PDB file of C-alpha atoms and ligand atoms in Angstrom:
ATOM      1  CA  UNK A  21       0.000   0.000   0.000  1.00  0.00           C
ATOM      2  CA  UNK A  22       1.151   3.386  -0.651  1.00  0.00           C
ATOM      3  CA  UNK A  23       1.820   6.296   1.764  1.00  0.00           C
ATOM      4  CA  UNK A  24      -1.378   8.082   0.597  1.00  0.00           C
ATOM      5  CA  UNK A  25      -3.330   5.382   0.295  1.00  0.00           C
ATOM      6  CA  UNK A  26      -2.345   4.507   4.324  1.00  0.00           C
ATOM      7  CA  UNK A  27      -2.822   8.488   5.167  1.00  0.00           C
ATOM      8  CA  UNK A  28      -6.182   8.322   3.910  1.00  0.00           C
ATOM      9  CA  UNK A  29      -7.537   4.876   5.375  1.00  0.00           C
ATOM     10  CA  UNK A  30      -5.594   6.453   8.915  1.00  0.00           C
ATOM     11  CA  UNK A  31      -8.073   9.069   8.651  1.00  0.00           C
ATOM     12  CA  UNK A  32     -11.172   7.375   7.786  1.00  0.00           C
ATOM     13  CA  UNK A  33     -10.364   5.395  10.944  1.00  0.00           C
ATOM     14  CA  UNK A  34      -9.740   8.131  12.878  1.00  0.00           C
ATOM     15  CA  UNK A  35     -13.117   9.868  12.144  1.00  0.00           C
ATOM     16  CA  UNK A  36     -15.001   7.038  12.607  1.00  0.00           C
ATOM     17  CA  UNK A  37     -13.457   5.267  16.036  1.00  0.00           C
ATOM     18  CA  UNK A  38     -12.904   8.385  17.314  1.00  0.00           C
ATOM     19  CA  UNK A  39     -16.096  10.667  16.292  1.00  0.00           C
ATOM     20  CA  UNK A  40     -18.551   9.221  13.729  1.00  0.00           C
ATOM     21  CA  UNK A  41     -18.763   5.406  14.269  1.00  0.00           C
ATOM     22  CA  UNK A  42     -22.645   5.423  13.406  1.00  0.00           C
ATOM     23  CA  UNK A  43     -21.763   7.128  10.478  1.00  0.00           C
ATOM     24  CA  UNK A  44     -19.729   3.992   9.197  1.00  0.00           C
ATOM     25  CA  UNK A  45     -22.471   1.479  10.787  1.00  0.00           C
ATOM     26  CA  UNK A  46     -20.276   0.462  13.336  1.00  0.00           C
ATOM     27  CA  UNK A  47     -20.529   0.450  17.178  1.00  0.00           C
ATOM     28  CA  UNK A  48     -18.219   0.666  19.885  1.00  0.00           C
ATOM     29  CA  UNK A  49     -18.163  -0.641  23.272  1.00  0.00           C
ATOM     30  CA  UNK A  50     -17.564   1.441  26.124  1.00  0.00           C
ATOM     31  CA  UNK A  51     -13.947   0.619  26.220  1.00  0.00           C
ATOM     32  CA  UNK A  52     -13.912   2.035  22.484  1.00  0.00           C
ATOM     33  CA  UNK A  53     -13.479  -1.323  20.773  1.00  0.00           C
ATOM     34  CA  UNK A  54     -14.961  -2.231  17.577  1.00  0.00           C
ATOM     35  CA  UNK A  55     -15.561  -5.580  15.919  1.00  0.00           C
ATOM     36  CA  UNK A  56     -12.909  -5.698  13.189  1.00  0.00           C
ATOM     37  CA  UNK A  57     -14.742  -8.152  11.191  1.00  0.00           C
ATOM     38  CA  UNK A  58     -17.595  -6.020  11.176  1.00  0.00           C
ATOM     39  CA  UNK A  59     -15.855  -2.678  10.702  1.00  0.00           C
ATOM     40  CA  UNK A  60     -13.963  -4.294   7.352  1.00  0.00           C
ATOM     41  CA  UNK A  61     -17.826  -5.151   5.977  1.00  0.00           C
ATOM     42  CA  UNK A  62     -18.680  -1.410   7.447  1.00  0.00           C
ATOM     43  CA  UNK A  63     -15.678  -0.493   5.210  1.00  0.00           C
ATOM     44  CA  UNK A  64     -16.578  -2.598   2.019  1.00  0.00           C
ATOM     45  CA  UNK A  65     -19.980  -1.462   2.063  1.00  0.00           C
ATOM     46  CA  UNK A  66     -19.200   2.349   2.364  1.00  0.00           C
ATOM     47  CA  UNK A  67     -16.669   2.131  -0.197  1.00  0.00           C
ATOM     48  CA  UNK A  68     -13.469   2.281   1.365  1.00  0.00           C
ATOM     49  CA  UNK A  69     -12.336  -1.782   0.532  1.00  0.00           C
ATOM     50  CA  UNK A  70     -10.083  -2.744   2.606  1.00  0.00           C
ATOM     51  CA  UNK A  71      -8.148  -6.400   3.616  1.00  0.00           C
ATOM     52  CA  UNK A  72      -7.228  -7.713   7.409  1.00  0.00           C
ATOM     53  CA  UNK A  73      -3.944  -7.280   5.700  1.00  0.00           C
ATOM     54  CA  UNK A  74      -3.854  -3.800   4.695  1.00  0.00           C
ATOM     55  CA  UNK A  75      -5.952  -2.903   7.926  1.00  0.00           C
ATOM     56  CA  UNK A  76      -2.789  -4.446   9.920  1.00  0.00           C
ATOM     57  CA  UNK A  77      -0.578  -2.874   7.734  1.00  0.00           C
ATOM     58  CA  UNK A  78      -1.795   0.960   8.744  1.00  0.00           C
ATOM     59  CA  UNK A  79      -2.092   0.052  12.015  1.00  0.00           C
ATOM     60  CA  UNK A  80       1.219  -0.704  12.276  1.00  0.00           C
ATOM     61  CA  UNK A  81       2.650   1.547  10.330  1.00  0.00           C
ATOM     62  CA  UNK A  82       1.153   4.116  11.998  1.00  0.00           C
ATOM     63  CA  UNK A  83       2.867   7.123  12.085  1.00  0.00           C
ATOM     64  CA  UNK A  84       1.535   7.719  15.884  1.00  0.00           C
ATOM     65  CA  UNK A  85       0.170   4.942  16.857  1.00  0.00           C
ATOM     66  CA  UNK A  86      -3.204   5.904  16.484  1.00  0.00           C
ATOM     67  CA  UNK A  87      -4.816   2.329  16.857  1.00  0.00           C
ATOM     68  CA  UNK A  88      -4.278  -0.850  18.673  1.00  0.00           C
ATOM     69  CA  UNK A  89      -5.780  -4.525  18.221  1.00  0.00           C
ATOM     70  CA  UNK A  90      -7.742  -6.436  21.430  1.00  0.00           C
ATOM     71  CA  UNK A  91      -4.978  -9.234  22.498  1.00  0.00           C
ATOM     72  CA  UNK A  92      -6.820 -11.742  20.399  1.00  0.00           C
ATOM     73  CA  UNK A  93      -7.010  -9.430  17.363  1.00  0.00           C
ATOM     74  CA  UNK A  94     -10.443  -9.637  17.093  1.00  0.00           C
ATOM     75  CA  UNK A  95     -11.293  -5.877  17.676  1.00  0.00           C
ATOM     76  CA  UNK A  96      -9.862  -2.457  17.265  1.00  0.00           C
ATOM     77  CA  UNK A  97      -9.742   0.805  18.959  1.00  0.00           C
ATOM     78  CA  UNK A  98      -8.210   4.454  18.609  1.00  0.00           C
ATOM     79  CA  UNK A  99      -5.533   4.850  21.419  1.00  0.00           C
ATOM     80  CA  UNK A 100      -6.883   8.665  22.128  1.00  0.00           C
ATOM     81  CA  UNK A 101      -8.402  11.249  21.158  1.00  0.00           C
ATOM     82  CA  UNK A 102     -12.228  10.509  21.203  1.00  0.00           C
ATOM     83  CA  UNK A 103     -14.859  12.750  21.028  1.00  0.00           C
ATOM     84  CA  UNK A 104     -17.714  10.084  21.466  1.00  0.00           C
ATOM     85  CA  UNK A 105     -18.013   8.762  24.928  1.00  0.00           C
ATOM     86  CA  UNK A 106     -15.806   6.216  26.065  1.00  0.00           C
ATOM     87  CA  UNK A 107     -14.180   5.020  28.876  1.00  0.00           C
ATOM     88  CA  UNK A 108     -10.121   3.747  27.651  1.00  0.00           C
ATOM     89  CA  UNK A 109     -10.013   2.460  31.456  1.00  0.00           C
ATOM     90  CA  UNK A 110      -6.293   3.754  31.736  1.00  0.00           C
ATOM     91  CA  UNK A 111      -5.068   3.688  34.997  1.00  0.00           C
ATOM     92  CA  UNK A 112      -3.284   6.776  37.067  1.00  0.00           C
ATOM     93  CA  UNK A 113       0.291   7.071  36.443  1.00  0.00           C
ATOM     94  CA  UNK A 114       3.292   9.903  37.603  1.00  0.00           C
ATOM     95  CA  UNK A 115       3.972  11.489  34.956  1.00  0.00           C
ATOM     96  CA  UNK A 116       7.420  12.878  34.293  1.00  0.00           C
ATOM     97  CA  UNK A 117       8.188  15.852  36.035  1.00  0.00           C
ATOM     98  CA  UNK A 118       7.346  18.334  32.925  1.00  0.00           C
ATOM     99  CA  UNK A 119       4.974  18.047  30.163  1.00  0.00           C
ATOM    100  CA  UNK A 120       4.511  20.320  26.789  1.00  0.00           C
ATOM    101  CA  UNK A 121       1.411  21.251  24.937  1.00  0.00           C
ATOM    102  CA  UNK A 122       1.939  22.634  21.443  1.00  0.00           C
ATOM    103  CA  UNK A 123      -1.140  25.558  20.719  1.00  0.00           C
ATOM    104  CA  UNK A 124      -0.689  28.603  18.448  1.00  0.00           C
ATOM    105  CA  UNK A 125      -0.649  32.455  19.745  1.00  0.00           C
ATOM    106  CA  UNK A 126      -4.519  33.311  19.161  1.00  0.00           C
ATOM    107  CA  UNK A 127      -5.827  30.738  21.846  1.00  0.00           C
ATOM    108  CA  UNK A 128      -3.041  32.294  24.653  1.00  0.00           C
ATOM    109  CA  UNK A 129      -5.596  35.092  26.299  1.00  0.00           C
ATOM    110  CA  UNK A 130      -7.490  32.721  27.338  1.00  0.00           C
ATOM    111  CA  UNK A 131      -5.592  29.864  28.161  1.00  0.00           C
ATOM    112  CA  UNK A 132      -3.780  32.317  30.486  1.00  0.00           C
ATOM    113  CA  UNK A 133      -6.964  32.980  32.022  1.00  0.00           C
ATOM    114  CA  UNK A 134      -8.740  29.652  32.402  1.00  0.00           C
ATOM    115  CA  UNK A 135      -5.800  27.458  31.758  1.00  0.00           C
ATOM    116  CA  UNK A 136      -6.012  24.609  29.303  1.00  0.00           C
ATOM    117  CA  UNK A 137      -9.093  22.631  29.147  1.00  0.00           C
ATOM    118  CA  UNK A 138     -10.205  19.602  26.910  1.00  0.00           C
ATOM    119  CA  UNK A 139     -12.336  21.380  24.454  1.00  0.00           C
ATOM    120  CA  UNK A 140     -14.160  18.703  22.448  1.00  0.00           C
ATOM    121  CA  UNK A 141     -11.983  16.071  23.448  1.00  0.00           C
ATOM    122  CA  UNK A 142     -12.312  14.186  26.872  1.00  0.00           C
ATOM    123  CA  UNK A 143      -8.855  15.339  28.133  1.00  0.00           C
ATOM    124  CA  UNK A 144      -6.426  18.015  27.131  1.00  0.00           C
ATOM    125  CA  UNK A 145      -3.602  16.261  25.553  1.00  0.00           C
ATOM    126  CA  UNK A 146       0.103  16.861  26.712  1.00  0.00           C
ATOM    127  CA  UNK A 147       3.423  15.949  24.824  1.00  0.00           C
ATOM    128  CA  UNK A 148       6.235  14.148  26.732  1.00  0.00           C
ATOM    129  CA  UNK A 149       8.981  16.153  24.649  1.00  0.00           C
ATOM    130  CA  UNK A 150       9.241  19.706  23.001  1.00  0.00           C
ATOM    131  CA  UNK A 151       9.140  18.324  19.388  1.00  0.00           C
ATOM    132  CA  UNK A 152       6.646  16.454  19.355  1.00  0.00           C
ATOM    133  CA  UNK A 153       4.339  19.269  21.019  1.00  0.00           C
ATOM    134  CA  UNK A 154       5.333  21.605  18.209  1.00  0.00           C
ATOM    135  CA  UNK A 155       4.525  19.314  15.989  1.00  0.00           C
ATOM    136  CA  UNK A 156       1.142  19.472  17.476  1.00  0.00           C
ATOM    137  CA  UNK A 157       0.794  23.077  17.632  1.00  0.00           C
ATOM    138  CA  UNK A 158       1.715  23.578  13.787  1.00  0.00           C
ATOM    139  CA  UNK A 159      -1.363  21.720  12.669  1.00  0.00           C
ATOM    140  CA  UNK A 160      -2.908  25.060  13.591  1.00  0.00           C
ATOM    141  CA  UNK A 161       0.134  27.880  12.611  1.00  0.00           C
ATOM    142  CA  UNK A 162       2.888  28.656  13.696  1.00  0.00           C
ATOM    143  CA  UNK A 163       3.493  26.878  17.088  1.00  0.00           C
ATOM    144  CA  UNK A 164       4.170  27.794  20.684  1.00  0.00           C
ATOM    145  CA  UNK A 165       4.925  25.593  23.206  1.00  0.00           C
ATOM    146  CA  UNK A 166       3.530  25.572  27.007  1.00  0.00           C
ATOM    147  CA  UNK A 167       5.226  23.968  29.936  1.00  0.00           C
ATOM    148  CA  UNK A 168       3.536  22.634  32.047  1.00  0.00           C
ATOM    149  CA  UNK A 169       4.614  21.799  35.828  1.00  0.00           C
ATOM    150  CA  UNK A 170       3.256  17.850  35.526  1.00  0.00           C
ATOM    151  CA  UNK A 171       5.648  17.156  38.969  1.00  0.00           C
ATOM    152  CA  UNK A 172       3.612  19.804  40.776  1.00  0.00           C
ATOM    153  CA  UNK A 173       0.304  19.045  39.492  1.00  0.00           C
ATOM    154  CA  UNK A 174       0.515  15.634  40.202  1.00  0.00           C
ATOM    155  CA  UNK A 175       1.611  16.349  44.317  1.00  0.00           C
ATOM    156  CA  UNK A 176      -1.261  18.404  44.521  1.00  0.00           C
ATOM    157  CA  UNK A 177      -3.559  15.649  42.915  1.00  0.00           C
ATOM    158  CA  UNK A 178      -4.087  15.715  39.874  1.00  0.00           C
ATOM    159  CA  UNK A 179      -4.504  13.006  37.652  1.00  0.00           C
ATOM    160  CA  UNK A 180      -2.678  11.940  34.526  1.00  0.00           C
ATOM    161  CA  UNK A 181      -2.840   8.930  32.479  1.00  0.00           C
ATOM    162  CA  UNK A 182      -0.698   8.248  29.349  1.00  0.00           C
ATOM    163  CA  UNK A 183      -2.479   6.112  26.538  1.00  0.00           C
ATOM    164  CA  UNK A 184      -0.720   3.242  24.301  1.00  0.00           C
ATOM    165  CA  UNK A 185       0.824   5.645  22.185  1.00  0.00           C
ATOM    166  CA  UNK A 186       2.678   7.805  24.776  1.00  0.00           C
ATOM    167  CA  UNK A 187      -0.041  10.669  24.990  1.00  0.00           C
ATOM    168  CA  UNK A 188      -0.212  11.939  28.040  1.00  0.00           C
ATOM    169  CA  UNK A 189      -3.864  13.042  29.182  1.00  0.00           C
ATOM    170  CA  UNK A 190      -5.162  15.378  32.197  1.00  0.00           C
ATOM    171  CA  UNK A 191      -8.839  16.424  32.718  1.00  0.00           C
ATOM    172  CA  UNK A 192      -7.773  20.037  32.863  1.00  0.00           C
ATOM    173  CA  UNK A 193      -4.394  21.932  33.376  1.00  0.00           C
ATOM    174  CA  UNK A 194      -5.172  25.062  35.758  1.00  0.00           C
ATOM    175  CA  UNK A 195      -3.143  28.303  34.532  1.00  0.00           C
ATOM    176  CA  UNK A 196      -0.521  28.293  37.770  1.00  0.00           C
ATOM    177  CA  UNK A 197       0.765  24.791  36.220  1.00  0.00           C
ATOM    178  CA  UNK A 198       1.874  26.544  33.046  1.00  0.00           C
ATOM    179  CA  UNK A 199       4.875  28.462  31.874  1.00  0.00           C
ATOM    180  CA  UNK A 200       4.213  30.567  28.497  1.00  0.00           C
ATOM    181  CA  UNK A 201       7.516  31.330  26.347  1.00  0.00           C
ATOM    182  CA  UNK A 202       8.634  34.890  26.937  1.00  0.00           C
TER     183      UNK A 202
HETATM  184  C1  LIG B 307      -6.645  24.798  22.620  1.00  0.00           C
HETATM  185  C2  LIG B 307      -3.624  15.258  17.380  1.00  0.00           C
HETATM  186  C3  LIG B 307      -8.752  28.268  24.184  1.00  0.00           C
HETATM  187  C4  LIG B 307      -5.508  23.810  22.563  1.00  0.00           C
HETATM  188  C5  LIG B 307      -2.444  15.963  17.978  1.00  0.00           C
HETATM  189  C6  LIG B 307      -5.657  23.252  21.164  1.00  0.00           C
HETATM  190  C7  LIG B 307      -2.578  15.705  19.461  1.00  0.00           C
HETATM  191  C8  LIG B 307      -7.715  26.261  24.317  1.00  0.00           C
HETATM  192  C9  LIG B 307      -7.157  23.298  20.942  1.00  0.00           C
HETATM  193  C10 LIG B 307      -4.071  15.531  19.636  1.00  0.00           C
HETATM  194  C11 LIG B 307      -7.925  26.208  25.698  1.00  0.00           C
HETATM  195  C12 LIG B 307      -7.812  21.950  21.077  1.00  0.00           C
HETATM  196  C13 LIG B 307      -4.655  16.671  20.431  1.00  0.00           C
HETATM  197  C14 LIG B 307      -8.596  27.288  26.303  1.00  0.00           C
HETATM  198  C15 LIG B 307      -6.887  24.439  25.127  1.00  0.00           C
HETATM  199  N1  LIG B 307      -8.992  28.294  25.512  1.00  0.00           N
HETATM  200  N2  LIG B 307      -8.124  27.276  23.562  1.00  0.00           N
HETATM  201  N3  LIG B 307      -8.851  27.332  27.610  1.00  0.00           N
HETATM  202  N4  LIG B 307      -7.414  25.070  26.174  1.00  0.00           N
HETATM  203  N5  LIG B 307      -7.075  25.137  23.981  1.00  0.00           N
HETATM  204  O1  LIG B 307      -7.134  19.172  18.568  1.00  0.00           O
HETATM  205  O2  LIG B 307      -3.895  19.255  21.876  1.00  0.00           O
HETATM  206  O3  LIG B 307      -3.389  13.406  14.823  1.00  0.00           O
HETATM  207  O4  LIG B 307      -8.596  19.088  20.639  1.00  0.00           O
HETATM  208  O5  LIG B 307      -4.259  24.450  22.763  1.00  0.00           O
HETATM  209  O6  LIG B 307      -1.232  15.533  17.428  1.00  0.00           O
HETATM  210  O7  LIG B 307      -4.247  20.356  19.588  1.00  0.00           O
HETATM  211  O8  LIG B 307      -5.527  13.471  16.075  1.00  0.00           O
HETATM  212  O9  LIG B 307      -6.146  19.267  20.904  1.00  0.00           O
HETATM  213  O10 LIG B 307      -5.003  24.041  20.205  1.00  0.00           O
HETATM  214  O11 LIG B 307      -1.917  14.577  19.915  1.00  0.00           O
HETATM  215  O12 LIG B 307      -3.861  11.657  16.528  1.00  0.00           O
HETATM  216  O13 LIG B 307      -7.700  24.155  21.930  1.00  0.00           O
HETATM  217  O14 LIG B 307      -4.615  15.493  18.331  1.00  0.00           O
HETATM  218  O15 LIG B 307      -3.385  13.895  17.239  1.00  0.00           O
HETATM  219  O16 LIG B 307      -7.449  21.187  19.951  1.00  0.00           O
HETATM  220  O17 LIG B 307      -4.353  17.909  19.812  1.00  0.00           O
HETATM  221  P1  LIG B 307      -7.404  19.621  19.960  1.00  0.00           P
HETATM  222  P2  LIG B 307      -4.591  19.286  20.562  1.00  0.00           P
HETATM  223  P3  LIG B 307      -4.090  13.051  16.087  1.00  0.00           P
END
């Protein structure tokens, strides 16, 4: 399979285990999983063809790791970043002492003022190194990079939980916790 060809069937996943999945005819548990017999007939039928091979071939290929596979292979979930409800049942775990989140200029008033907070998605999402948060960031301009005091936030209680593909999620990151570049 191509690069392009793997971009675009990463994305049609993406919408539909992450956002959409009634859209594609295909339901998710409350853990997030999906039947992956039944999401490659969800796939046929909606025109997007697509063989166990090929579908193991994205997901491993996966430039982020955007999907994983049950143990037994038999089902398939996004690793993060829902917007429908689910429950990924992570469990609470330190993170390391600082954390980056990767935004753009225009969103800074009021993340000063009311810190970061999840928006659509269920957490707000944190990078474990500087690159990859600008890489994050730049999907939306030019990027600027928040630190945020994960060592602190966690001694005062706050939970964090880091998914399969080393995103690190936190219900809400209050504005003392952050350090804005100068
Ligand atoms: C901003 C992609 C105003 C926040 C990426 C961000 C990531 C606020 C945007 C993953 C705010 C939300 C997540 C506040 C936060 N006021 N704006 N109080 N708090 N924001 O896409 O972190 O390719 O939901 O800075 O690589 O950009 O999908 O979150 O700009 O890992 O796998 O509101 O999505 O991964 O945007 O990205 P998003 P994100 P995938």
């Amino acid at each position: 399979m191509d690069q392009k060809r793997r971009v675009k069937v990463s994305r049609y996943l993406s919408r539909h285990l992450r956002h959409e999945p009634e859209r594609l005819g295909i339901v998710l548990d409350p853990a997030g999983w999906t039947d992956v017999a039944a999401l490659l007939a969800a796939c046929r039928a909606r025109g997007l063809p697509l063989t166990l091979e090929e579908l193991h071939e994205v997901v491993e290929t996966n430039d982020k790791r955007r999907f994983a596979f049950s143990e037994d292979g038999l089902r398939l979930r996004a690793n993060q970043g829902h917007t429908v409800e689910v429950d990924l049942d992570l469990p609470v775990t330190a993170p390391p002492p600082v954390l980056y989140h990767g935004t753009v200029a225009r969103f800074l008033p009021l993340i000063r003022r009311e810190g970061l907070r999840p928006m659509t998605r269920h957490d707000v999402h944190l990078s474990p190194d500087l690159e990859t948060a600008r890489k994050v960031g730049s999907r939306r301009g030019v990027p600027v990079v928040l630190t945020v005091d994960a060592a602190a936030m966690a001694a005062a209680g706050h939970a964090f939980r880091v998914t399969a593909n080393g995103v690190w999620l936190a219900p809400a990151v209050p504005p003392a916790y952050l350090a804005f570049p100068a």
